[in-house]
Coordinates of N, CA and C in Angstrom, one line a residue:
X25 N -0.4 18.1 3.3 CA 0.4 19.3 3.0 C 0.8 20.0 4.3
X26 N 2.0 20.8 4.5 CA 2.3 20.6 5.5 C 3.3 22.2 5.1
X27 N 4.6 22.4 6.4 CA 5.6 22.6 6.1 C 6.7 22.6 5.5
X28 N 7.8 23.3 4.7 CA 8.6 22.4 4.0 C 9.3 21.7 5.2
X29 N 9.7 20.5 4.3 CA 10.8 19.3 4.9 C 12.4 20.0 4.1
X30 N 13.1 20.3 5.4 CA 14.8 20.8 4.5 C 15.3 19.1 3.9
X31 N 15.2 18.6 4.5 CA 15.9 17.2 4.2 C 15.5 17.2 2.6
X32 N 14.1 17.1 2.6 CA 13.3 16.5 1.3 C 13.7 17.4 0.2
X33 N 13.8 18.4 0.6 CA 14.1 19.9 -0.2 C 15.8 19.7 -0.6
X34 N 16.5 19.2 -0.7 CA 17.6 18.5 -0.9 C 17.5 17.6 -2.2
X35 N 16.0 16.7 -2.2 CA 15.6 16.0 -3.4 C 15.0 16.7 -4.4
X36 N 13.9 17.6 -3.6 CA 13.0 17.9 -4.4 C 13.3 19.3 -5.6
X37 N 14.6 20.0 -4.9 CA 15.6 20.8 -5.9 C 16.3 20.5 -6.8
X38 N 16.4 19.6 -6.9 CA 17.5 18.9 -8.2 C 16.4 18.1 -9.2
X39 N 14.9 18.0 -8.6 CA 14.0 16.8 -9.5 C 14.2 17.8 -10.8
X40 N 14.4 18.8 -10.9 CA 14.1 19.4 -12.2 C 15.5 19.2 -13.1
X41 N 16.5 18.9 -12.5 CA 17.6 18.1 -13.5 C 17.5 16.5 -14.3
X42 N 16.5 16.2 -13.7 CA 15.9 14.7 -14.0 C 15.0 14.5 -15.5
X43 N 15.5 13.8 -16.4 CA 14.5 13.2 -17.5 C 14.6 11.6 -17.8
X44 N 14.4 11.5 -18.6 CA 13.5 10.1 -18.9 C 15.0 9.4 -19.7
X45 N 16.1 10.5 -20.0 CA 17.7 9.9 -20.7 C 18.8 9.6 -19.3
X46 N 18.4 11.0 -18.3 CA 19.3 10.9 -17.5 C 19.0 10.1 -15.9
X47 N 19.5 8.9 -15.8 CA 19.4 8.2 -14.5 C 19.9 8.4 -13.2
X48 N 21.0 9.2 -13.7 CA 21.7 9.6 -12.1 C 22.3 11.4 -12.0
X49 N 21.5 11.7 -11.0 CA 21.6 13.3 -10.8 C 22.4 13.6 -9.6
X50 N 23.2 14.1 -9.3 CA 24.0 14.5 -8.4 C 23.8 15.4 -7.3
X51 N 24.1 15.7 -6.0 CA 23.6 16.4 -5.2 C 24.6 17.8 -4.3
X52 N 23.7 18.7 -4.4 CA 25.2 19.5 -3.7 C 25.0 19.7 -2.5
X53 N 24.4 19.2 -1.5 CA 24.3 19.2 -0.4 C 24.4 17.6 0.1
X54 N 25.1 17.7 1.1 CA 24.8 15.8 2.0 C 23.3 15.4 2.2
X55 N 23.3 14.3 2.1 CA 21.6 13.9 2.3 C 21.8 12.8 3.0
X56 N 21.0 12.7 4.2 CA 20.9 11.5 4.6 C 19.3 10.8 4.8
X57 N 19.2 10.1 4.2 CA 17.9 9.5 3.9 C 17.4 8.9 4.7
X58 N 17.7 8.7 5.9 CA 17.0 8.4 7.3 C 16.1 9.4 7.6
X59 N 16.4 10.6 7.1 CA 15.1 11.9 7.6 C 14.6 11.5 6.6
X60 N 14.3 11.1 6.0 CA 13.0 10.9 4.6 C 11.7 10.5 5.5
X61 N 12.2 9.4 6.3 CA 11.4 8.2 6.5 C 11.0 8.9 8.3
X62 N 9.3 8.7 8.5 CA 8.8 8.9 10.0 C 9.9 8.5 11.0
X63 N 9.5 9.2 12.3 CA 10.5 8.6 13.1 C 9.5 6.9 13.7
X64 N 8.4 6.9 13.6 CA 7.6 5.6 14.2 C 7.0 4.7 12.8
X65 N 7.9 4.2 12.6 CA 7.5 2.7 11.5 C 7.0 2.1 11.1
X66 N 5.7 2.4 12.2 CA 4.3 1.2 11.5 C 3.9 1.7 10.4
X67 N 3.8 0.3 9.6 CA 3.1 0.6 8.5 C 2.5 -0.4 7.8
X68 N 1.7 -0.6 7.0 CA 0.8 -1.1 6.2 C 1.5 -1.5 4.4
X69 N 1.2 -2.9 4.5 CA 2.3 -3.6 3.2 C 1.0 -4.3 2.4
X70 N 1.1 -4.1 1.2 CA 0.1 -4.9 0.5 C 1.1 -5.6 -0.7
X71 N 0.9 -6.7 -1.4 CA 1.3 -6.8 -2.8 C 0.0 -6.7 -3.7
X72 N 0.5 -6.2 -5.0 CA -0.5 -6.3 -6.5 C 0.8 -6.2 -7.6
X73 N -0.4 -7.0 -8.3 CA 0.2 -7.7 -9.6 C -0.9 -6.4 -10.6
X74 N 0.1 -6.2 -11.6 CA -0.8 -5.4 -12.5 C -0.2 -6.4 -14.0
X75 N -0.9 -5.3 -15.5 CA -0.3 -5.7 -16.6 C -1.1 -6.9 -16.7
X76 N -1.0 -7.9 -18.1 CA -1.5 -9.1 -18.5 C -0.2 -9.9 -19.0
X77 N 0.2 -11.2 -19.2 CA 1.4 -12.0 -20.1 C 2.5 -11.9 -19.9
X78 N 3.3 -11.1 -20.6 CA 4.2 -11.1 -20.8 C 4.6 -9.6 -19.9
X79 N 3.6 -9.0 -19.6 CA 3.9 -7.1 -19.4 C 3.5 -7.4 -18.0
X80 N 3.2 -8.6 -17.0 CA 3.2 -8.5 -15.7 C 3.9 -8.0 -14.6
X81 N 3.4 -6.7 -13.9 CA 4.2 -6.7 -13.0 C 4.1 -6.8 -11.8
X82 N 4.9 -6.9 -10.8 CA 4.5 -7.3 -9.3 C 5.5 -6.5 -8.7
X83 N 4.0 -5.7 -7.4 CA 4.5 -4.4 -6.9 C 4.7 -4.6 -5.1
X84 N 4.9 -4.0 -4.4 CA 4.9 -4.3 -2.7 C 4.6 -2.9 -2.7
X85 N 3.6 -2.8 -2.0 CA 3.3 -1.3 -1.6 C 3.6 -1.3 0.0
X86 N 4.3 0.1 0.4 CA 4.4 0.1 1.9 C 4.2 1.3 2.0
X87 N 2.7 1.5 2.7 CA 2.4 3.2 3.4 C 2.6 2.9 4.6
X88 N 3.5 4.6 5.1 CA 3.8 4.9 6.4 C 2.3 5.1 7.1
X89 N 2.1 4.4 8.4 CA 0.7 5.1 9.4 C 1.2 6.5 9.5
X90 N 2.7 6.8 9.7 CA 3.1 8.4 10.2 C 4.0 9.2 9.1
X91 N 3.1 9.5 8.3 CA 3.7 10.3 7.2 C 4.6 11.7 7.4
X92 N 5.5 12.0 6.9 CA 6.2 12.8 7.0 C 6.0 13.9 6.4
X93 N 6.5 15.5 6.9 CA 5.8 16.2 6.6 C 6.5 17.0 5.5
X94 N 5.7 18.0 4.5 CA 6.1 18.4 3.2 C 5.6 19.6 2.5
X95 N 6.3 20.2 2.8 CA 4.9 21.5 1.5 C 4.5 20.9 0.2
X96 N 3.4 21.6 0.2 CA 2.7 21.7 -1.1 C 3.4 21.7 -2.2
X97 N 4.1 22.5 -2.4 CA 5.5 22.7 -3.8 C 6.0 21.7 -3.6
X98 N 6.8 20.8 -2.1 CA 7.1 20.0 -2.1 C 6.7 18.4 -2.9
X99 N 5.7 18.3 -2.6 CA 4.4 17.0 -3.2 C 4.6 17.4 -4.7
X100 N 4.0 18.5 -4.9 CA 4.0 18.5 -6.4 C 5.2 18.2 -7.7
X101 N 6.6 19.2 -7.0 CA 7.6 18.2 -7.6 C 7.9 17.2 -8.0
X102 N 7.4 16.6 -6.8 CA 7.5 14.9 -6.3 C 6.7 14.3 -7.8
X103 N 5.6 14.9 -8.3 CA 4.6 14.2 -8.8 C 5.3 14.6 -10.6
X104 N 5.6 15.8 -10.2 CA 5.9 16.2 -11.8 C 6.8 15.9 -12.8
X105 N 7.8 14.5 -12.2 CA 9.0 13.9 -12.9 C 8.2 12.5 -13.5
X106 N 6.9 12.3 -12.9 CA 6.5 11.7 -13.2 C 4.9 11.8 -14.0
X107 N 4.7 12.8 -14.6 CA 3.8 13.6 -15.3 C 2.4 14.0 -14.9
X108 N 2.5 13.7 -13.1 CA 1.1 14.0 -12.3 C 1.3 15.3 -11.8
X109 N 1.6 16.4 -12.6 CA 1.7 17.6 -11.7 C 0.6 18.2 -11.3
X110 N 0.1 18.4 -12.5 CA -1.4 18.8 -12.3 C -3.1 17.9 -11.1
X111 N -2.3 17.2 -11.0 CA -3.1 16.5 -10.3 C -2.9 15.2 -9.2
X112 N -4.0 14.6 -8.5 CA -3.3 13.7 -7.5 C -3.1 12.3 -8.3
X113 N -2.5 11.3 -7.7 CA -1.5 10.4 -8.4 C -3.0 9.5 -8.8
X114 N -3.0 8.3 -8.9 CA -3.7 7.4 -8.9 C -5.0 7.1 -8.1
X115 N -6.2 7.0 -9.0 CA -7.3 6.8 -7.7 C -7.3 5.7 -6.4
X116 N -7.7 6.0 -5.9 CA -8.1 4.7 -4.7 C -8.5 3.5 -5.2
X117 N -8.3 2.8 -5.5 CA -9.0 1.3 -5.9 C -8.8 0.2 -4.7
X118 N -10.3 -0.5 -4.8 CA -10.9 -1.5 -3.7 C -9.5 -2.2 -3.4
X119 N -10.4 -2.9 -2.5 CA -9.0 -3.6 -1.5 C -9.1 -5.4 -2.2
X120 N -10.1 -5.6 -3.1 CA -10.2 -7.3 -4.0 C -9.8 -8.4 -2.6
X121 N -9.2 -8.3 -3.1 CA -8.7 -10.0 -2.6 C -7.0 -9.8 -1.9
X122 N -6.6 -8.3 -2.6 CA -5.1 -8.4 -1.4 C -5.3 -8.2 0.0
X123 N -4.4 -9.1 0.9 CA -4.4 -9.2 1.8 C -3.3 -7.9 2.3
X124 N -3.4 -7.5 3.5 CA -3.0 -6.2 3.9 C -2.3 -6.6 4.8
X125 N -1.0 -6.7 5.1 CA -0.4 -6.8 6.3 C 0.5 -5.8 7.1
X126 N 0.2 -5.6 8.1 CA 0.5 -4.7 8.8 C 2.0 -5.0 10.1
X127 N 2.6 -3.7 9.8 CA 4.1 -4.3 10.5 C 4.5 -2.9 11.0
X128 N 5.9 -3.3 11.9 CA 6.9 -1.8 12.3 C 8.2 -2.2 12.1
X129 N 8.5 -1.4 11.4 CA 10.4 -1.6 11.1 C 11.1 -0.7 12.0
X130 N 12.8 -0.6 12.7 CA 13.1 -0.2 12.8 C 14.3 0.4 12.7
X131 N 14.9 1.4 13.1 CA 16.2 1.7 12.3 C 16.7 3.3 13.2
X132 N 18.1 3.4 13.3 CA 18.7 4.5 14.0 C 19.5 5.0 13.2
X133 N 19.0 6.4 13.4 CA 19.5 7.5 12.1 C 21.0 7.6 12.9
X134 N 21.8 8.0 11.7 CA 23.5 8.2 11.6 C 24.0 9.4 10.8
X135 N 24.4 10.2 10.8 CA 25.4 11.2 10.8 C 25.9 10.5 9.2
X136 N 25.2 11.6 8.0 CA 26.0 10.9 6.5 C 26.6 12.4 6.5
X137 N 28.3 12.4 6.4 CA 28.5 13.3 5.4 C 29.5 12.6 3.9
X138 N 30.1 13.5 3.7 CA 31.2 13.6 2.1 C 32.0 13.0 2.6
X139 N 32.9 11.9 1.9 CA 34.1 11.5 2.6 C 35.2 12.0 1.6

């Protein structure tokens, strides 16, 4: 928890137009989603498979080493479209048998406006 992020604040204002009928919500401000993301890239990649049969799913996880920063209101938003408001998301569970690979991407932010 942190400061607000303006960029993030951009998303995190409109999460409350969002339900489980409507897929696409509109923005009244330009966003450019290069500030979402740290400016240093290393990060840590795992895959997991959840579900049994037919309900299997396969996920790629990628946490930032340099997380970006956010208020508190900020985070919780974040969590409440998806019915964790009251609390933090998912416990920690062991590391089994996935293998963890670690990497840096990178990428040079650009000027989005309205055309």
């Amino acid at each position: 928890e942190g400061k607000v992020n303006n960029e993030l604040s951009k998303f995190t204002n409109e999460l409350s137009e969002l339900s489980y009928r409507v897929t696409k919500i509109g923005f009244n401000d330009d966003v450019n989603p290069t500030y979402l993301l740290p400016e240093k890239l290393d990060f840590w990649m795992y895959k997991e498979e959840t579900g049994e049969g037919m309900k299997k799913e396969y996920l790629t996880w990628i946490i930032f080493k340099n997380p970006i920063e956010a208020s508190k209101e900020q985070i919780n938003a974040m969590r409440s479209p998806y019915g964790r408001a009251s609390g933090p998301g998912s416990a920690i569970q062991p590391q089994s048998k996935r293998t963890i690979t670690e990497g840096q991407a990178a990428f040079k932010r650009c000027s989005v406006g309205k055309e």
